[in-house]
Short mmCIF file of C-alpha atoms in Angstrom, two decimals:
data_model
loop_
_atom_site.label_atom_id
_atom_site.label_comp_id
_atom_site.label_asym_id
_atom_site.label_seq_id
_atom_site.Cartn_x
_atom_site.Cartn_y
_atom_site.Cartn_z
CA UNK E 265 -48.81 -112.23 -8.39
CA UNK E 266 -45.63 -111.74 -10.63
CA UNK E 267 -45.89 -113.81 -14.11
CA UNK E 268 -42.37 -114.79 -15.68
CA UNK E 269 -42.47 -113.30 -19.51
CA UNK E 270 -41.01 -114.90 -22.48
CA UNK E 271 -38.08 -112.49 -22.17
CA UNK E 272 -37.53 -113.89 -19.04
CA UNK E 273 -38.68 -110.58 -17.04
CA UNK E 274 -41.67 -110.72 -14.22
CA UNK E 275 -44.23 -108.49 -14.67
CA UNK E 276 -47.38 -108.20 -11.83
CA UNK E 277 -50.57 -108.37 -13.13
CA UNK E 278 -52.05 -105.72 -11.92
CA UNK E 279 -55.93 -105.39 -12.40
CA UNK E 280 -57.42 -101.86 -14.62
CA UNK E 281 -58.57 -99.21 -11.92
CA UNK E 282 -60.80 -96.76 -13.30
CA UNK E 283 -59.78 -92.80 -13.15
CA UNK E 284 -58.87 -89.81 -15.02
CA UNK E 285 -57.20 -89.72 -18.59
CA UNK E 286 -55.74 -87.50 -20.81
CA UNK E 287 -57.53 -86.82 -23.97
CA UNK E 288 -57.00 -89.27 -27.47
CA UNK E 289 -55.29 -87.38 -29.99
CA UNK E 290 -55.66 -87.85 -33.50
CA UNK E 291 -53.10 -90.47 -33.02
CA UNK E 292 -55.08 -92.03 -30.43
CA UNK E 293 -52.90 -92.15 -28.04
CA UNK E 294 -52.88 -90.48 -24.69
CA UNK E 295 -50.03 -87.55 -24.76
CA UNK E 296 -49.56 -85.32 -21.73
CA UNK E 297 -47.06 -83.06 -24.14
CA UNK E 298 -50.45 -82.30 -26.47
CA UNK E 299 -52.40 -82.22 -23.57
CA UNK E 300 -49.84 -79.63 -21.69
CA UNK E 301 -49.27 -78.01 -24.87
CA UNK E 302 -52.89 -76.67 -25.98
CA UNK E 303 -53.45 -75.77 -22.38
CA UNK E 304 -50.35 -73.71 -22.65
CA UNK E 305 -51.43 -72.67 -26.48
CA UNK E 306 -55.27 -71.70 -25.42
CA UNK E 307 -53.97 -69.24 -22.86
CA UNK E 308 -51.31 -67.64 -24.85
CA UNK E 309 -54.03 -67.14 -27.92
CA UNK E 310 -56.50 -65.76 -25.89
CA UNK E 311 -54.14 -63.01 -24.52
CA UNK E 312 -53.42 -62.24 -27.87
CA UNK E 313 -49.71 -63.77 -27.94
CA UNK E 314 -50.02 -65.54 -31.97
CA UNK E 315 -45.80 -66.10 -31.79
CA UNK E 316 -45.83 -67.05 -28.18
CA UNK E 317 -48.65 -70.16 -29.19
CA UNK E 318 -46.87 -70.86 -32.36
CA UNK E 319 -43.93 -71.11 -30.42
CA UNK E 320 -45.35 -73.60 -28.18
CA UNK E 321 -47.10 -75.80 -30.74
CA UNK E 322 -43.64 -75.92 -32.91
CA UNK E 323 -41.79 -76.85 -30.22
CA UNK E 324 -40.07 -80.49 -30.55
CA UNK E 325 -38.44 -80.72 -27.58
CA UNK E 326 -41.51 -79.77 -24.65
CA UNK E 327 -40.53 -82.08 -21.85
CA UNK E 328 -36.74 -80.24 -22.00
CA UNK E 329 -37.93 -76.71 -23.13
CA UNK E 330 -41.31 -76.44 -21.83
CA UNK E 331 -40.52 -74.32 -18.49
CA UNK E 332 -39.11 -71.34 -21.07
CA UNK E 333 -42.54 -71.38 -22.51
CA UNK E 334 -44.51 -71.83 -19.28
CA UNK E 335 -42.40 -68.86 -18.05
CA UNK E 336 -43.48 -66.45 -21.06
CA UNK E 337 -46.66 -67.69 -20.22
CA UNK E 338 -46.60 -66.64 -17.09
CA UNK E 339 -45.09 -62.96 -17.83
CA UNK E 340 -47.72 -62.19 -20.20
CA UNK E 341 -50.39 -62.56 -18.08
CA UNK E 342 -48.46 -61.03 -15.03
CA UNK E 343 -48.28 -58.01 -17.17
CA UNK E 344 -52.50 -58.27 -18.74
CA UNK E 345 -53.12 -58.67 -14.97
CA UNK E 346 -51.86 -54.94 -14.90
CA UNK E 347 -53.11 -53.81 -18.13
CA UNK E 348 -56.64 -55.40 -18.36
CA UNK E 349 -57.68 -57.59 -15.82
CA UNK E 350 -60.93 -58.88 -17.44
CA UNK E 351 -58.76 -60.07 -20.46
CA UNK E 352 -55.92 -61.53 -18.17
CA UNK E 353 -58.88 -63.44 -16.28
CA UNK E 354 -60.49 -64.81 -19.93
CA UNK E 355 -57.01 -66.13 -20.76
CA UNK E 356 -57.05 -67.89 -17.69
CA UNK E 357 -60.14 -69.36 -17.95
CA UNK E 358 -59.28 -70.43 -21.47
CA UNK E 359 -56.50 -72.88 -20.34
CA UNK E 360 -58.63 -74.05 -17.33
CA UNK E 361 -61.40 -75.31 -20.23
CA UNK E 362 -58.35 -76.93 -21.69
CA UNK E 363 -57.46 -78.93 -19.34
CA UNK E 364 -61.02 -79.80 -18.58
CA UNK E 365 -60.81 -81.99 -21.68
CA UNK E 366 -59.84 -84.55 -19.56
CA UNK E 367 -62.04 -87.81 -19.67
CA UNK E 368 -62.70 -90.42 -16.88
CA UNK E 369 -62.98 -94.19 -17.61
CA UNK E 370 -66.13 -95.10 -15.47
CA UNK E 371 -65.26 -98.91 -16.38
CA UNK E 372 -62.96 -100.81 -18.68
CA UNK E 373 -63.38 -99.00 -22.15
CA UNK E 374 -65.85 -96.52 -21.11
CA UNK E 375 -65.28 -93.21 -20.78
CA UNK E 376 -67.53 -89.73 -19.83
CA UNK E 377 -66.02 -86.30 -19.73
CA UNK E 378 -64.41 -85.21 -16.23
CA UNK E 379 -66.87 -82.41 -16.06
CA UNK E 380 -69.71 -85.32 -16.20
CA UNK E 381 -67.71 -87.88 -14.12
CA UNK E 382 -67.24 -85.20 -11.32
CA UNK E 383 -71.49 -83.96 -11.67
CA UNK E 384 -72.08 -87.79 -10.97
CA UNK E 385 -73.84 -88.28 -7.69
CA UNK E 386 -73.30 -91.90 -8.21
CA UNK E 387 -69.52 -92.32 -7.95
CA UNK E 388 -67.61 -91.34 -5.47
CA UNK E 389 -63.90 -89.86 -5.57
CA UNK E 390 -61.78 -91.23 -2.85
CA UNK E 391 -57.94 -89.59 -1.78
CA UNK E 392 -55.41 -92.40 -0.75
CA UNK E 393 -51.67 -91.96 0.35
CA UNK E 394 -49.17 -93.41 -1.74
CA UNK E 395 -45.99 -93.99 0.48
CA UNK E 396 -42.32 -94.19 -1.26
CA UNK E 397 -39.23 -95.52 0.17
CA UNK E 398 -37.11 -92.53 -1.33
CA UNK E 399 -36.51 -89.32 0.48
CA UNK E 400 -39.15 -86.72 0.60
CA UNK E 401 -38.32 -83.69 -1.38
CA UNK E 402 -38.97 -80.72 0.73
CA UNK E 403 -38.40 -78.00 -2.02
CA UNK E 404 -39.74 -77.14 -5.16
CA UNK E 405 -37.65 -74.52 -7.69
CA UNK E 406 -38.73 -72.86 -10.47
CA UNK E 407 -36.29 -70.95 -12.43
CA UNK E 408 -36.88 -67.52 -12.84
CA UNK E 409 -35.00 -65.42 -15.81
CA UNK E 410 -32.74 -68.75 -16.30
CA UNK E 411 -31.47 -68.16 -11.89
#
């Protein structure tokens, strides 16, 4: 039900819904650029690319420069994949524990780690369809060598 604010907006209550959240910082927030960013950084270190993760934790401007870095990313293990596959494989698996850091909020204010939330035999995941009223995009494009 919408609720008039003192502004004189409406705003619809909408009740808490537990699910997955990015990690705190030491902020305490909830950033998906430091989130994105050591995933990025853990893979690049473990292939042995110091400049490449410095590059990516300096970087100021990730949600407008981040697909440069995701694309070195990529090249450097395109080329350990043909070099040492093992190590290529170790970088991967370095990012993926990363991005496990995610938590889940079982219930308002309480959170386990996704790796627990997903072990759980006593909650269940469900998939639902969200339906928009924009056009479908049918095409995805990621540049390649700026093209």
């Amino acid at each position: 039900e919408p609720v008039l604010s003192a502004g004189g907006s409406f705003a619809w209550s909408v009740p808490a819904m537990p699910g997955v959240l990015f990690p705190l910082t030491e902020k305490g927030d909830r950033s998906t650029t430091g989130f994105s960013k050591n995933v990025f950084k853990a893979v690049a270190e473990s292939l042995g690319c110091q400049d490449l993760s410095e590059a990516i934790g300096k970087e100021k401007d990730w949600r407008q420069k981040y697909d440069g870095h995701l694309e070195n990313v990529v090249e450097d293990l395109a080329v350990m994949s043909l070099i040492d596959t093992a190590k290529m494989s170790q970088a991967m698996l370095a990012g993926l524990e990363k991005a496990r850091a995610m938590e889940f909020e079982v219930k308002e204010g309480e959170t386990v780690p996704l790796a627990t939330a997903m072990a759980s035999p006593e909650r269940k995941f469900d998939a639902v369809t969200v339906k928009g009223t924009g056009a479908a995009k049918t095409e995805v494009t990621v540049p390649y060598h700026g093209e």
